[in-house]
PDB file of C-alpha atoms in Angstrom:
ATOM      1  CA  MET A  96     -63.788 -23.533  18.266  1.00 56.00           C
ATOM      2  CA  PRO A  97     -65.040 -22.371  14.844  1.00 73.00           C
ATOM      3  CA  HIS A  98     -61.844 -23.443  13.019  1.00 82.00           C
ATOM      4  CA  THR A  99     -59.582 -26.460  13.263  1.00 96.00           C
ATOM      5  CA  ILE A 100     -55.934 -26.305  14.282  1.00 97.00           C
ATOM      6  CA  THR A 101     -53.678 -26.803  11.252  1.00 97.00           C
ATOM      7  CA  SER A 102     -50.224 -26.217  12.740  1.00 97.00           C
ATOM      8  CA  ILE A 103     -48.685 -26.034  16.185  1.00 97.00           C
ATOM      9  CA  SER A 104     -45.407 -24.810  17.675  1.00 97.00           C
ATOM     10  CA  LEU A 105     -44.156 -25.527  21.167  1.00 95.00           C
ATOM     11  CA  GLY A 106     -41.933 -23.164  23.129  1.00 94.00           C
ATOM     12  CA  GLN A 107     -40.390 -23.950  26.511  1.00 91.00           C
ATOM     13  CA  ASP A 108     -43.428 -22.768  28.482  1.00 93.00           C
ATOM     14  CA  HIS A 109     -46.035 -21.902  25.856  1.00 96.00           C
ATOM     15  CA  THR A 110     -47.814 -23.185  22.771  1.00 98.00           C
ATOM     16  CA  LEU A 111     -48.924 -21.476  19.561  1.00 98.00           C
ATOM     17  CA  ALA A 112     -51.618 -23.017  17.370  1.00 98.00           C
ATOM     18  CA  LEU A 113     -52.474 -21.824  13.865  1.00 98.00           C
ATOM     19  CA  THR A 114     -56.087 -22.331  12.824  1.00 98.00           C
ATOM     20  CA  SER A 115     -57.690 -22.947   9.445  1.00 97.00           C
ATOM     21  CA  GLY A 116     -59.186 -19.454   9.831  1.00 96.00           C
ATOM     22  CA  GLY A 117     -55.696 -17.891   9.690  1.00 97.00           C
ATOM     23  CA  TYR A 118     -55.519 -16.762  13.315  1.00 97.00           C
ATOM     24  CA  ILE A 119     -53.342 -17.830  16.236  1.00 98.00           C
ATOM     25  CA  LEU A 120     -54.282 -19.298  19.596  1.00 98.00           C
ATOM     26  CA  SER A 121     -51.727 -19.258  22.406  1.00 98.00           C
ATOM     27  CA  TRP A 122     -51.575 -20.578  25.943  1.00 97.00           C
ATOM     28  CA  GLY A 123     -49.054 -21.404  28.654  1.00 97.00           C
ATOM     29  CA  HIS A 124     -46.773 -19.369  30.870  1.00 96.00           C
ATOM     30  CA  ASN A 125     -46.355 -15.699  29.920  1.00 96.00           C
ATOM     31  CA  ARG A 126     -43.303 -14.827  32.040  1.00 94.00           C
ATOM     32  CA  PHE A 127     -41.500 -13.456  28.961  1.00 95.00           C
ATOM     33  CA  LEU A 128     -44.698 -11.979  27.411  1.00 95.00           C
ATOM     34  CA  GLN A 129     -44.402 -14.508  24.605  1.00 96.00           C
ATOM     35  CA  LEU A 130     -48.156 -15.219  24.389  1.00 98.00           C
ATOM     36  CA  GLY A 131     -48.927 -12.076  22.360  1.00 98.00           C
ATOM     37  CA  TYR A 132     -51.169 -10.394  24.921  1.00 97.00           C
ATOM     38  CA  PRO A 133     -51.093  -9.381  28.601  1.00 95.00           C
ATOM     39  CA  ILE A 134     -52.788 -11.678  31.098  1.00 92.00           C
ATOM     40  CA  ASP A 135     -55.258 -10.215  33.565  1.00 81.00           C
ATOM     41  CA  PRO A 136     -54.511 -11.206  37.170  1.00 74.00           C
ATOM     42  CA  PRO A 137     -56.927 -13.809  38.582  1.00 68.00           C
ATOM     43  CA  ASP A 138     -59.887 -12.610  40.633  1.00 70.00           C
ATOM     44  CA  ASN A 139     -58.926 -14.907  43.516  1.00 67.00           C
ATOM     45  CA  PRO A 140     -55.160 -15.463  43.455  1.00 64.00           C
ATOM     46  CA  LEU A 141     -53.815 -18.293  45.540  1.00 63.00           C
ATOM     47  CA  PRO A 142     -51.791 -17.061  48.555  1.00 65.00           C
ATOM     48  CA  GLY A 143     -48.061 -17.248  47.891  1.00 64.00           C
ATOM     49  CA  ARG A 144     -48.535 -18.241  44.215  1.00 60.00           C
ATOM     50  CA  LYS A 145     -47.693 -14.980  42.409  1.00 61.00           C
ATOM     51  CA  ASP A 146     -46.261 -16.923  39.452  1.00 56.00           C
ATOM     52  CA  ASP A 147     -49.739 -18.325  38.658  1.00 59.00           C
ATOM     53  CA  GLU A 148     -50.825 -14.850  37.576  1.00 73.00           C
ATOM     54  CA  GLN A 149     -48.892 -15.212  34.314  1.00 88.00           C
ATOM     55  CA  ILE A 150     -50.475 -18.486  33.140  1.00 94.00           C
ATOM     56  CA  GLN A 151     -53.093 -18.740  30.392  1.00 95.00           C
ATOM     57  CA  VAL A 152     -54.544 -22.228  30.883  1.00 93.00           C
ATOM     58  CA  SER A 153     -56.858 -22.367  27.874  1.00 94.00           C
ATOM     59  CA  PRO A 154     -56.205 -21.336  24.254  1.00 96.00           C
ATOM     60  CA  ARG A 155     -56.808 -17.636  23.628  1.00 96.00           C
ATOM     61  CA  ARG A 156     -56.784 -15.810  20.309  1.00 97.00           C
ATOM     62  CA  ILE A 157     -54.011 -13.292  19.616  1.00 98.00           C
ATOM     63  CA  VAL A 158     -55.614 -10.174  18.173  1.00 95.00           C
ATOM     64  CA  GLY A 159     -54.169  -6.650  18.375  1.00 94.00           C
ATOM     65  CA  PRO A 160     -52.221  -5.948  15.170  1.00 96.00           C
ATOM     66  CA  LEU A 161     -52.956  -9.451  13.848  1.00 97.00           C
ATOM     67  CA  LYS A 162     -56.733  -9.051  14.025  1.00 95.00           C
ATOM     68  CA  LYS A 163     -57.151  -8.502  10.269  1.00 95.00           C
ATOM     69  CA  GLU A 164     -54.137 -10.547   9.143  1.00 97.00           C
ATOM     70  CA  TRP A 165     -54.284 -14.067   7.666  1.00 97.00           C
ATOM     71  CA  VAL A 166     -51.436 -15.903   9.385  1.00 98.00           C
ATOM     72  CA  ARG A 167     -49.670 -18.653   7.418  1.00 98.00           C
ATOM     73  CA  GLY A 168     -47.305 -20.048  10.057  1.00 98.00           C
ATOM     74  CA  VAL A 169     -46.105 -19.842  13.656  1.00 98.00           C
ATOM     75  CA  ALA A 170     -42.843 -20.362  15.546  1.00 98.00           C
ATOM     76  CA  ALA A 171     -42.343 -20.480  19.319  1.00 97.00           C
ATOM     77  CA  GLY A 172     -39.068 -20.017  21.167  1.00 95.00           C
ATOM     78  CA  ARG A 173     -38.122 -19.955  24.828  1.00 92.00           C
ATOM     79  CA  MET A 174     -38.793 -16.240  25.399  1.00 94.00           C
ATOM     80  CA  SER A 175     -40.545 -15.142  22.237  1.00 96.00           C
ATOM     81  CA  SER A 176     -42.846 -16.022  19.373  1.00 98.00           C
ATOM     82  CA  ALA A 177     -43.163 -15.273  15.664  1.00 98.00           C
ATOM     83  CA  CYS A 178     -45.635 -15.683  12.852  1.00 98.00           C
ATOM     84  CA  TRP A 179     -45.811 -14.836   9.181  1.00 98.00           C
ATOM     85  CA  THR A 180     -48.445 -13.719   6.730  1.00 97.00           C
ATOM     86  CA  ALA A 181     -48.294 -13.496   2.912  1.00 96.00           C
ATOM     87  CA  ASP A 182     -46.070 -10.416   3.089  1.00 94.00           C
ATOM     88  CA  SER A 183     -44.948  -9.828   6.703  1.00 97.00           C
ATOM     89  CA  VAL A 184     -43.185 -11.335   9.698  1.00 98.00           C
ATOM     90  CA  TRP A 185     -44.428 -10.492  13.202  1.00 98.00           C
ATOM     91  CA  THR A 186     -42.596 -11.107  16.503  1.00 98.00           C
ATOM     92  CA  TRP A 187     -43.277 -10.582  20.207  1.00 98.00           C
ATOM     93  CA  GLY A 188     -41.905 -11.489  23.641  1.00 97.00           C
ATOM     94  CA  THR A 189     -38.595 -10.757  25.313  1.00 95.00           C
ATOM     95  CA  ASN A 190     -36.069  -9.438  22.802  1.00 95.00           C
ATOM     96  CA  ALA A 191     -32.490 -10.665  23.051  1.00 93.00           C
ATOM     97  CA  GLY A 192     -31.690  -8.887  19.793  1.00 94.00           C
ATOM     98  CA  HIS A 193     -33.283 -11.656  17.713  1.00 95.00           C
ATOM     99  CA  LEU A 194     -36.799 -10.302  17.059  1.00 97.00           C
ATOM    100  CA  GLY A 195     -35.917  -8.087  14.102  1.00 96.00           C
ATOM    101  CA  TYR A 196     -35.800  -4.768  15.933  1.00 94.00           C
ATOM    102  CA  GLU A 197     -33.324  -3.175  18.323  1.00 93.00           C
ATOM    103  CA  LYS A 198     -33.163  -4.754  21.771  1.00 93.00           C
ATOM    104  CA  ALA A 199     -32.289  -1.518  23.618  1.00 91.00           C
ATOM    105  CA  ALA A 200     -35.312   0.321  22.223  1.00 90.00           C
ATOM    106  CA  ASN A 201     -37.655  -2.672  22.609  1.00 90.00           C
ATOM    107  CA  PRO A 202     -36.444  -5.128  25.258  1.00 95.00           C
ATOM    108  CA  VAL A 203     -39.991  -6.509  25.574  1.00 96.00           C
ATOM    109  CA  GLN A 204     -42.737  -6.538  22.937  1.00 96.00           C
ATOM    110  CA  VAL A 205     -46.137  -7.479  24.424  1.00 96.00           C
ATOM    111  CA  LEU A 206     -48.217  -7.378  21.224  1.00 97.00           C
ATOM    112  CA  PRO A 207     -47.068  -8.699  17.831  1.00 98.00           C
ATOM    113  CA  ARG A 208     -44.886  -6.212  15.936  1.00 97.00           C
ATOM    114  CA  LYS A 209     -44.038  -6.227  12.242  1.00 97.00           C
ATOM    115  CA  VAL A 210     -40.410  -6.917  11.334  1.00 97.00           C
ATOM    116  CA  THR A 211     -39.576  -4.312   8.697  1.00 95.00           C
ATOM    117  CA  ALA A 212     -36.217  -5.857   7.739  1.00 95.00           C
ATOM    118  CA  ILE A 213     -38.006  -8.587   5.763  1.00 95.00           C
ATOM    119  CA  SER A 214     -39.736  -7.411   2.618  1.00 91.00           C
ATOM    120  CA  GLN A 215     -40.416 -10.656   0.762  1.00 93.00           C
ATOM    121  CA  PRO A 216     -42.584 -13.685   1.530  1.00 97.00           C
ATOM    122  CA  VAL A 217     -41.454 -16.205   4.141  1.00 97.00           C
ATOM    123  CA  ILE A 218     -41.868 -19.979   3.883  1.00 96.00           C
ATOM    124  CA  ASP A 219     -40.806 -20.924   7.425  1.00 97.00           C
ATOM    125  CA  ILE A 220     -39.298 -19.555  10.649  1.00 97.00           C
ATOM    126  CA  ALA A 221     -37.283 -21.229  13.394  1.00 96.00           C
ATOM    127  CA  MET A 222     -36.383 -19.713  16.754  1.00 94.00           C
ATOM    128  CA  SER A 223     -33.492 -21.066  18.747  1.00 86.00           C
ATOM    129  CA  VAL A 224     -31.676 -20.839  22.023  1.00 67.00           C
ATOM    130  CA  SER A 225     -28.464 -22.621  22.760  1.00 63.00           C
ATOM    131  CA  ALA A 226     -27.043 -22.811  26.238  1.00 57.00           C
ATOM    132  CA  SER A 227     -23.705 -23.997  27.517  1.00 53.00           C
ATOM    133  CA  ALA A 228     -23.490 -27.468  28.977  1.00 53.00           C
ATOM    134  CA  PRO A 229     -25.359 -27.870  32.296  1.00 57.00           C
ATOM    135  CA  TYR A 230     -22.180 -28.806  34.202  1.00 57.00           C
ATOM    136  CA  MET A 231     -20.520 -25.459  33.425  1.00 53.00           C
ATOM    137  CA  PRO A 232     -20.277 -22.838  36.204  1.00 58.00           C
ATOM    138  CA  ALA A 233     -22.981 -20.146  36.106  1.00 56.00           C
ATOM    139  CA  GLU A 234     -20.495 -17.415  35.186  1.00 56.00           C
ATOM    140  CA  LEU A 235     -19.558 -19.347  32.033  1.00 51.00           C
ATOM    141  CA  THR A 236     -23.098 -20.162  30.948  1.00 52.00           C
ATOM    142  CA  VAL A 237     -24.031 -18.578  27.634  1.00 55.00           C
ATOM    143  CA  GLN A 238     -27.487 -18.239  26.140  1.00 66.00           C
ATOM    144  CA  ASP A 239     -27.673 -17.273  22.516  1.00 76.00           C
ATOM    145  CA  TYR A 240     -30.948 -16.449  20.760  1.00 90.00           C
ATOM    146  CA  ALA A 241     -31.611 -16.319  17.036  1.00 93.00           C
ATOM    147  CA  MET A 242     -34.520 -16.222  14.616  1.00 96.00           C
ATOM    148  CA  ILE A 243     -34.006 -17.806  11.210  1.00 96.00           C
ATOM    149  CA  CYS A 244     -36.380 -17.051   8.312  1.00 97.00           C
ATOM    150  CA  LEU A 245     -36.556 -19.085   5.111  1.00 97.00           C
ATOM    151  CA  LEU A 246     -37.635 -16.776   2.291  1.00 97.00           C
ATOM    152  CA  ASP A 247     -39.568 -17.821  -0.813  1.00 96.00           C
ATOM    153  CA  SER A 248     -36.337 -17.238  -2.775  1.00 95.00           C
ATOM    154  CA  PHE A 249     -34.801 -20.018  -0.622  1.00 95.00           C
ATOM    155  CA  GLU A 250     -32.436 -17.533   0.971  1.00 95.00           C
ATOM    156  CA  VAL A 251     -32.125 -17.629   4.743  1.00 96.00           C
ATOM    157  CA  VAL A 252     -32.154 -14.507   6.915  1.00 96.00           C
ATOM    158  CA  CYS A 253     -30.743 -14.770  10.428  1.00 96.00           C
ATOM    159  CA  PHE A 254     -31.597 -12.268  13.190  1.00 96.00           C
ATOM    160  CA  HIS A 255     -29.050 -12.356  16.005  1.00 93.00           C
ATOM    161  CA  HIS A 256     -27.650  -9.783  18.478  1.00 91.00           C
ATOM    162  CA  ASP A 257     -29.431  -6.801  16.869  1.00 94.00           C
ATOM    163  CA  THR A 258     -28.098  -7.659  13.415  1.00 94.00           C
ATOM    164  CA  ASN A 259     -29.396  -9.624  10.471  1.00 95.00           C
ATOM    165  CA  PHE A 260     -27.612 -11.285   7.609  1.00 94.00           C
ATOM    166  CA  ARG A 261     -28.530 -13.406   4.587  1.00 94.00           C
ATOM    167  CA  ILE A 262     -27.284 -16.854   3.790  1.00 89.00           C
ATOM    168  CA  THR A 263     -27.646 -17.732   0.110  1.00 80.00           C
TER     169      THR A 263
END
């Protein structure tokens, strides 16, 4: 690897690593397309192991729209991922209304996409999922996804259910 890893973020099934060269490596399970790229099916799939087709076992660089960007930070969630540059936030994966763009129009974002609702520099991002207690019946289980961005003005922007709001 030509650059060293300077930061890492762990999702439920995937990992994002930021390098000293300002690019992102990702690996893990891609069932929610949270790795930032599609995975080619294996040449010799194991019989009865269709799920193995969505696993990236070694770190792979995320390129696409981020190819010429210098990434400053990464955040991994259960179904999605995010990163930020000097002036932009980028998200990808399965959208539960928390990625900064409308869920109905973009339920899944394979490649990183710029979040236009943020127009000032970001210091940090956190992605969350909260679920009801494990002993609750399935019909009462709730999963709630959010992305929280800390701006350089020390304001917080929350993306949740296709809306966003500031906390000052």
